[in-house]
Short mmCIF file of C-alpha atoms in Angstrom, two decimals:
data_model
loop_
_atom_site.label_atom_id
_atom_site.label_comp_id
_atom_site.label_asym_id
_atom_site.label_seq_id
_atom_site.Cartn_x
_atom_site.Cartn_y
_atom_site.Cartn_z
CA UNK E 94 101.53 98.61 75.42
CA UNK E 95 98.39 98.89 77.72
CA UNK E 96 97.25 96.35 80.20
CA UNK E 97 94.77 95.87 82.54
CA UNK E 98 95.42 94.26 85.77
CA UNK E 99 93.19 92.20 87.35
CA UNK E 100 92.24 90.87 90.97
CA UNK E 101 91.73 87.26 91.01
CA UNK E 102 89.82 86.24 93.77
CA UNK E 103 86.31 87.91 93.54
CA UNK E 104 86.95 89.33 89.85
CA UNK E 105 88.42 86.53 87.98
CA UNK E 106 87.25 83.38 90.29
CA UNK E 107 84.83 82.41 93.03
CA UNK E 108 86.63 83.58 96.52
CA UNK E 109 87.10 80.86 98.95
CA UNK E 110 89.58 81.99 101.53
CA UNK E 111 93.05 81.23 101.39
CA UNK E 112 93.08 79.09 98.09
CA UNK E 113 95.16 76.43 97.98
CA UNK E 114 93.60 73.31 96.88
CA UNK E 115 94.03 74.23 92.94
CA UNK E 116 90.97 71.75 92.30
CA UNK E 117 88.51 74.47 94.28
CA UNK E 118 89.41 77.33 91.33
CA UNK E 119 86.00 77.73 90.24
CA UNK E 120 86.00 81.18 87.26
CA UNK E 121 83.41 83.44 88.00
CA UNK E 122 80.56 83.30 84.36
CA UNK E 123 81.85 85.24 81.58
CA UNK E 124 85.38 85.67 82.42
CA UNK E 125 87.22 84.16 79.89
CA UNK E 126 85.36 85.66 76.86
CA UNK E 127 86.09 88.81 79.11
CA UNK E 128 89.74 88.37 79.06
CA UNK E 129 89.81 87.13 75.18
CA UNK E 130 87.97 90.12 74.40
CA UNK E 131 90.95 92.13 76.10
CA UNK E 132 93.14 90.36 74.12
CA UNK E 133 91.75 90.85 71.04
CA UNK E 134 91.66 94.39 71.76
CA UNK E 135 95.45 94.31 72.58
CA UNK E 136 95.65 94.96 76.83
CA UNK E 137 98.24 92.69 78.30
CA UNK E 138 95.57 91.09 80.87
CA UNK E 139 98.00 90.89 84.15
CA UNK E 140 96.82 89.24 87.38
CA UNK E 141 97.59 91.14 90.64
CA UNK E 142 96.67 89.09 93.95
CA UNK E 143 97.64 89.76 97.56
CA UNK E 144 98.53 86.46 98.83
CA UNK E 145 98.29 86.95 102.87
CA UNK E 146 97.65 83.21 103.62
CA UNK E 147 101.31 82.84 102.12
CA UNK E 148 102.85 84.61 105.18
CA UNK E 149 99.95 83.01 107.82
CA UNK E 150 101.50 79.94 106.74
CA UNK E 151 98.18 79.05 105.56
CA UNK E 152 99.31 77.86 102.57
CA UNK E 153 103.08 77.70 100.51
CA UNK E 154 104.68 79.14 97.73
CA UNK E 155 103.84 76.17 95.85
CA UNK E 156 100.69 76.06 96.72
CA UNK E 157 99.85 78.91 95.18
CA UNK E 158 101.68 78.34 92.38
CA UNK E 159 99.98 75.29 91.88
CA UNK E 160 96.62 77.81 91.95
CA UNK E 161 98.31 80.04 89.34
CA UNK E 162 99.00 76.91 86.79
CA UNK E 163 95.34 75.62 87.56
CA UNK E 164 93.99 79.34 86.62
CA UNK E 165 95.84 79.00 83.56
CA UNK E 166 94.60 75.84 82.68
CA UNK E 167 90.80 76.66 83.32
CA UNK E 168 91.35 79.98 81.35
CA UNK E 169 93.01 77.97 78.03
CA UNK E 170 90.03 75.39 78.55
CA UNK E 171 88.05 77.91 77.14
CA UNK E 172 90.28 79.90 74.55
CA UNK E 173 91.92 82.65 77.13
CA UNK E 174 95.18 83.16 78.78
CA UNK E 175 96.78 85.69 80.86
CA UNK E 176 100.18 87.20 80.07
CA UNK E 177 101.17 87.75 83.25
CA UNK E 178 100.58 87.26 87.48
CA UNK E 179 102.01 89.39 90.49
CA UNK E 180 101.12 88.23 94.17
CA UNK E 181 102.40 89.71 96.96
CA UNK E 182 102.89 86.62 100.00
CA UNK E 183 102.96 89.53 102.58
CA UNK E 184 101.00 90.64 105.60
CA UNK E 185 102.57 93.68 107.01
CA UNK E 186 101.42 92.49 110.85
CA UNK E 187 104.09 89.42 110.70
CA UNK E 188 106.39 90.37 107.70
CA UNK E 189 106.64 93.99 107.88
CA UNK E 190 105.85 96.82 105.63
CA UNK E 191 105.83 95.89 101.75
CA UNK E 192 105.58 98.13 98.84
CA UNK E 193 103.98 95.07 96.80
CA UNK E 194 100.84 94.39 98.89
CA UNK E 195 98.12 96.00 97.15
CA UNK E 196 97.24 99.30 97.15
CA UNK E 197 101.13 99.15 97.12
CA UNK E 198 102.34 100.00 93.51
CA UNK E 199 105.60 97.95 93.38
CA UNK E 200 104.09 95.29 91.34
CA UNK E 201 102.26 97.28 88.72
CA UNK E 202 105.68 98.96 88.35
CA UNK E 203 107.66 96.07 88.46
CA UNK E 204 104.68 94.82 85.53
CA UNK E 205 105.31 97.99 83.22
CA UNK E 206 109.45 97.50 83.21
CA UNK E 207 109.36 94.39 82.22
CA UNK E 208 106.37 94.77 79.48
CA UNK E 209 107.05 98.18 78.46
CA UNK E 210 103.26 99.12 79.60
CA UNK E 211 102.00 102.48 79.49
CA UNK E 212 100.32 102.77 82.95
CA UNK E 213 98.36 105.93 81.97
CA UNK E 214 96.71 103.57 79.14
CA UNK E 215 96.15 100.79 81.55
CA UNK E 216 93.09 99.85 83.92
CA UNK E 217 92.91 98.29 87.14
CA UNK E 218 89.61 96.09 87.82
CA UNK E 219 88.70 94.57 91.18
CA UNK E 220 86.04 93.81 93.82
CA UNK E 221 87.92 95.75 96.30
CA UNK E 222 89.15 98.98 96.98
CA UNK E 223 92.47 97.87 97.14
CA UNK E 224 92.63 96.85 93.77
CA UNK E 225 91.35 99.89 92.30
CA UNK E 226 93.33 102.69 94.21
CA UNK E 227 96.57 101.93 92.63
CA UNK E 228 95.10 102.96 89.18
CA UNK E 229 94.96 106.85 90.75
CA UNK E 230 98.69 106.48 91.92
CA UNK E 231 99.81 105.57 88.64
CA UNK E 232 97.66 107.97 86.41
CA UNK E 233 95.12 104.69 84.76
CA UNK E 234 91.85 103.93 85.21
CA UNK E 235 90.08 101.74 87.84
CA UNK E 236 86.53 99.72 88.10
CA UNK E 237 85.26 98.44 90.92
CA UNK E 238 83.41 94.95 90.33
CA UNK E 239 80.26 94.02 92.53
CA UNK E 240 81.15 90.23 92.35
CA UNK E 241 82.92 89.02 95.62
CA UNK E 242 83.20 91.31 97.85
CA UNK E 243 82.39 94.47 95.60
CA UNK E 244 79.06 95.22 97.03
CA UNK E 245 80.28 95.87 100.21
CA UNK E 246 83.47 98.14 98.87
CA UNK E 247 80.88 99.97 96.55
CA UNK E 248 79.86 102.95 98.61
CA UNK E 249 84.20 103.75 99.53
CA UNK E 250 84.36 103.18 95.85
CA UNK E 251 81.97 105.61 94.62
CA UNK E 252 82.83 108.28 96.70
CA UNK E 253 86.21 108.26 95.59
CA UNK E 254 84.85 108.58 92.07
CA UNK E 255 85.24 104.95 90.69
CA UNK E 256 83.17 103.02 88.33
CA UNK E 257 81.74 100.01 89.30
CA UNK E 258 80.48 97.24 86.99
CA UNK E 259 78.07 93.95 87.95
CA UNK E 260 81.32 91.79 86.99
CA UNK E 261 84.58 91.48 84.63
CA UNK E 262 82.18 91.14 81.23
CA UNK E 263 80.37 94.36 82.22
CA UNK E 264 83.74 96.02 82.76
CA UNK E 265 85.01 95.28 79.58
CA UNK E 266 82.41 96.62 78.06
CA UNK E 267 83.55 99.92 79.21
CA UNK E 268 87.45 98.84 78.75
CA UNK E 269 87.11 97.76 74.97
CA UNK E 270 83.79 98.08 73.44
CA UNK E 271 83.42 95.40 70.80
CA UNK E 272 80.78 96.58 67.97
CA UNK E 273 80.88 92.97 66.96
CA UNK E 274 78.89 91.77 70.49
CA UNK E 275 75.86 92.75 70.99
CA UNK E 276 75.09 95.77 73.40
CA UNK E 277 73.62 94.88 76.59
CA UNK E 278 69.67 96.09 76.70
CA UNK E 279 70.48 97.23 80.12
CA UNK E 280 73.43 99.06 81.28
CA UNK E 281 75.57 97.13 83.50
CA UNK E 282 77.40 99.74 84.95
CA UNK E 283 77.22 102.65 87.14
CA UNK E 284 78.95 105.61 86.43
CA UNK E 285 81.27 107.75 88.92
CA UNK E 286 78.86 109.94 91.20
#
């Protein structure tokens, strides 16, 4: 099986800071017919977060549970669903060093035992760096996303080689090209330097 994992705040929905009024979620445009169209091309679509507010005691566990369920409701709403979601509640300067807390690769491998994913088939898409990096470690592919705070990450991005997409649709379009949609009349992406 291949997956791709996916940031959520600043890929998947609109970044707020330390989310945890689950009424706030608001999904980015496009991203559900994004994530069906993974779907129907057969990735397991996984969400990866780092969850730092968790351990600033900024919000609790349930909290952002409650923000998981309300992702998954908003998602169904309009035909998609993820198979999966990873957080990491860590922030190394008041819990300590983690292997989860992304660019950490404990999650993505904790992902592929349980799934049976092939991480070499797999992509990682984000608006950070951080999201994208762990796709080197682990031998997949990773594309930056200028939505959040991806504008600012792009230049570290593409000098480390990384595509970079407007947002999740235009990334998909590179993941799983769908001859049934039409192509854009503008490429939405920019290729690795």
């Amino acid at each position: 099986m291949k997956a791709v994992f996916l940031d959520r705040d600043g890929t998947i929905i609109e970044d707020p800071g330390y989310l945890q009024d689950p009424e706030k979620i608001r999904l980015l445009p496009g991203v559900a017919q994004a994530i069906r169209r993974l779907s129907a091309n057969r990735y397991a679509v996984l969400v990866v977060t780092n969850q730092s507010g968790i351990a600033r005691g900024l919000l609790t566990l349930d909290d952002y549970r409650a923000t998981e369920r309300r992702l998954d409701e908003l998602l169904a709403g309009e035909g998609a669903r993820v198979d999966g979601h990873y957080f990491c509640p860590h922030l190394p300067e008041l819990t300590g060093p983690c292997e989860c807390r992304k660019p950490g690769t404990l999650l993505y491998r904790q992902a592929a035992q349980r799934l049976g994913i092939d991480l070499p088939q797999s992509w990682w898409v984000g608006d950070r760096l951080r999201d994208v990096l762990p796709a080197r470690a682990l031998g997949g592919k990773g594309i930056l996303v200028l939505t959040g705070v991806g504008e600012s990450e792009a230049g570290n991005a593409a000098a480390r080689g990384f595509t970079q997409a407007k947002d999740l649709s235009a990334a998909v379009d590179l993941i799983a090209p769908d001859s049934s949609l039409p192509a854009p009349s503008h490429p939405s992406y920019l290729p690795p330097p």
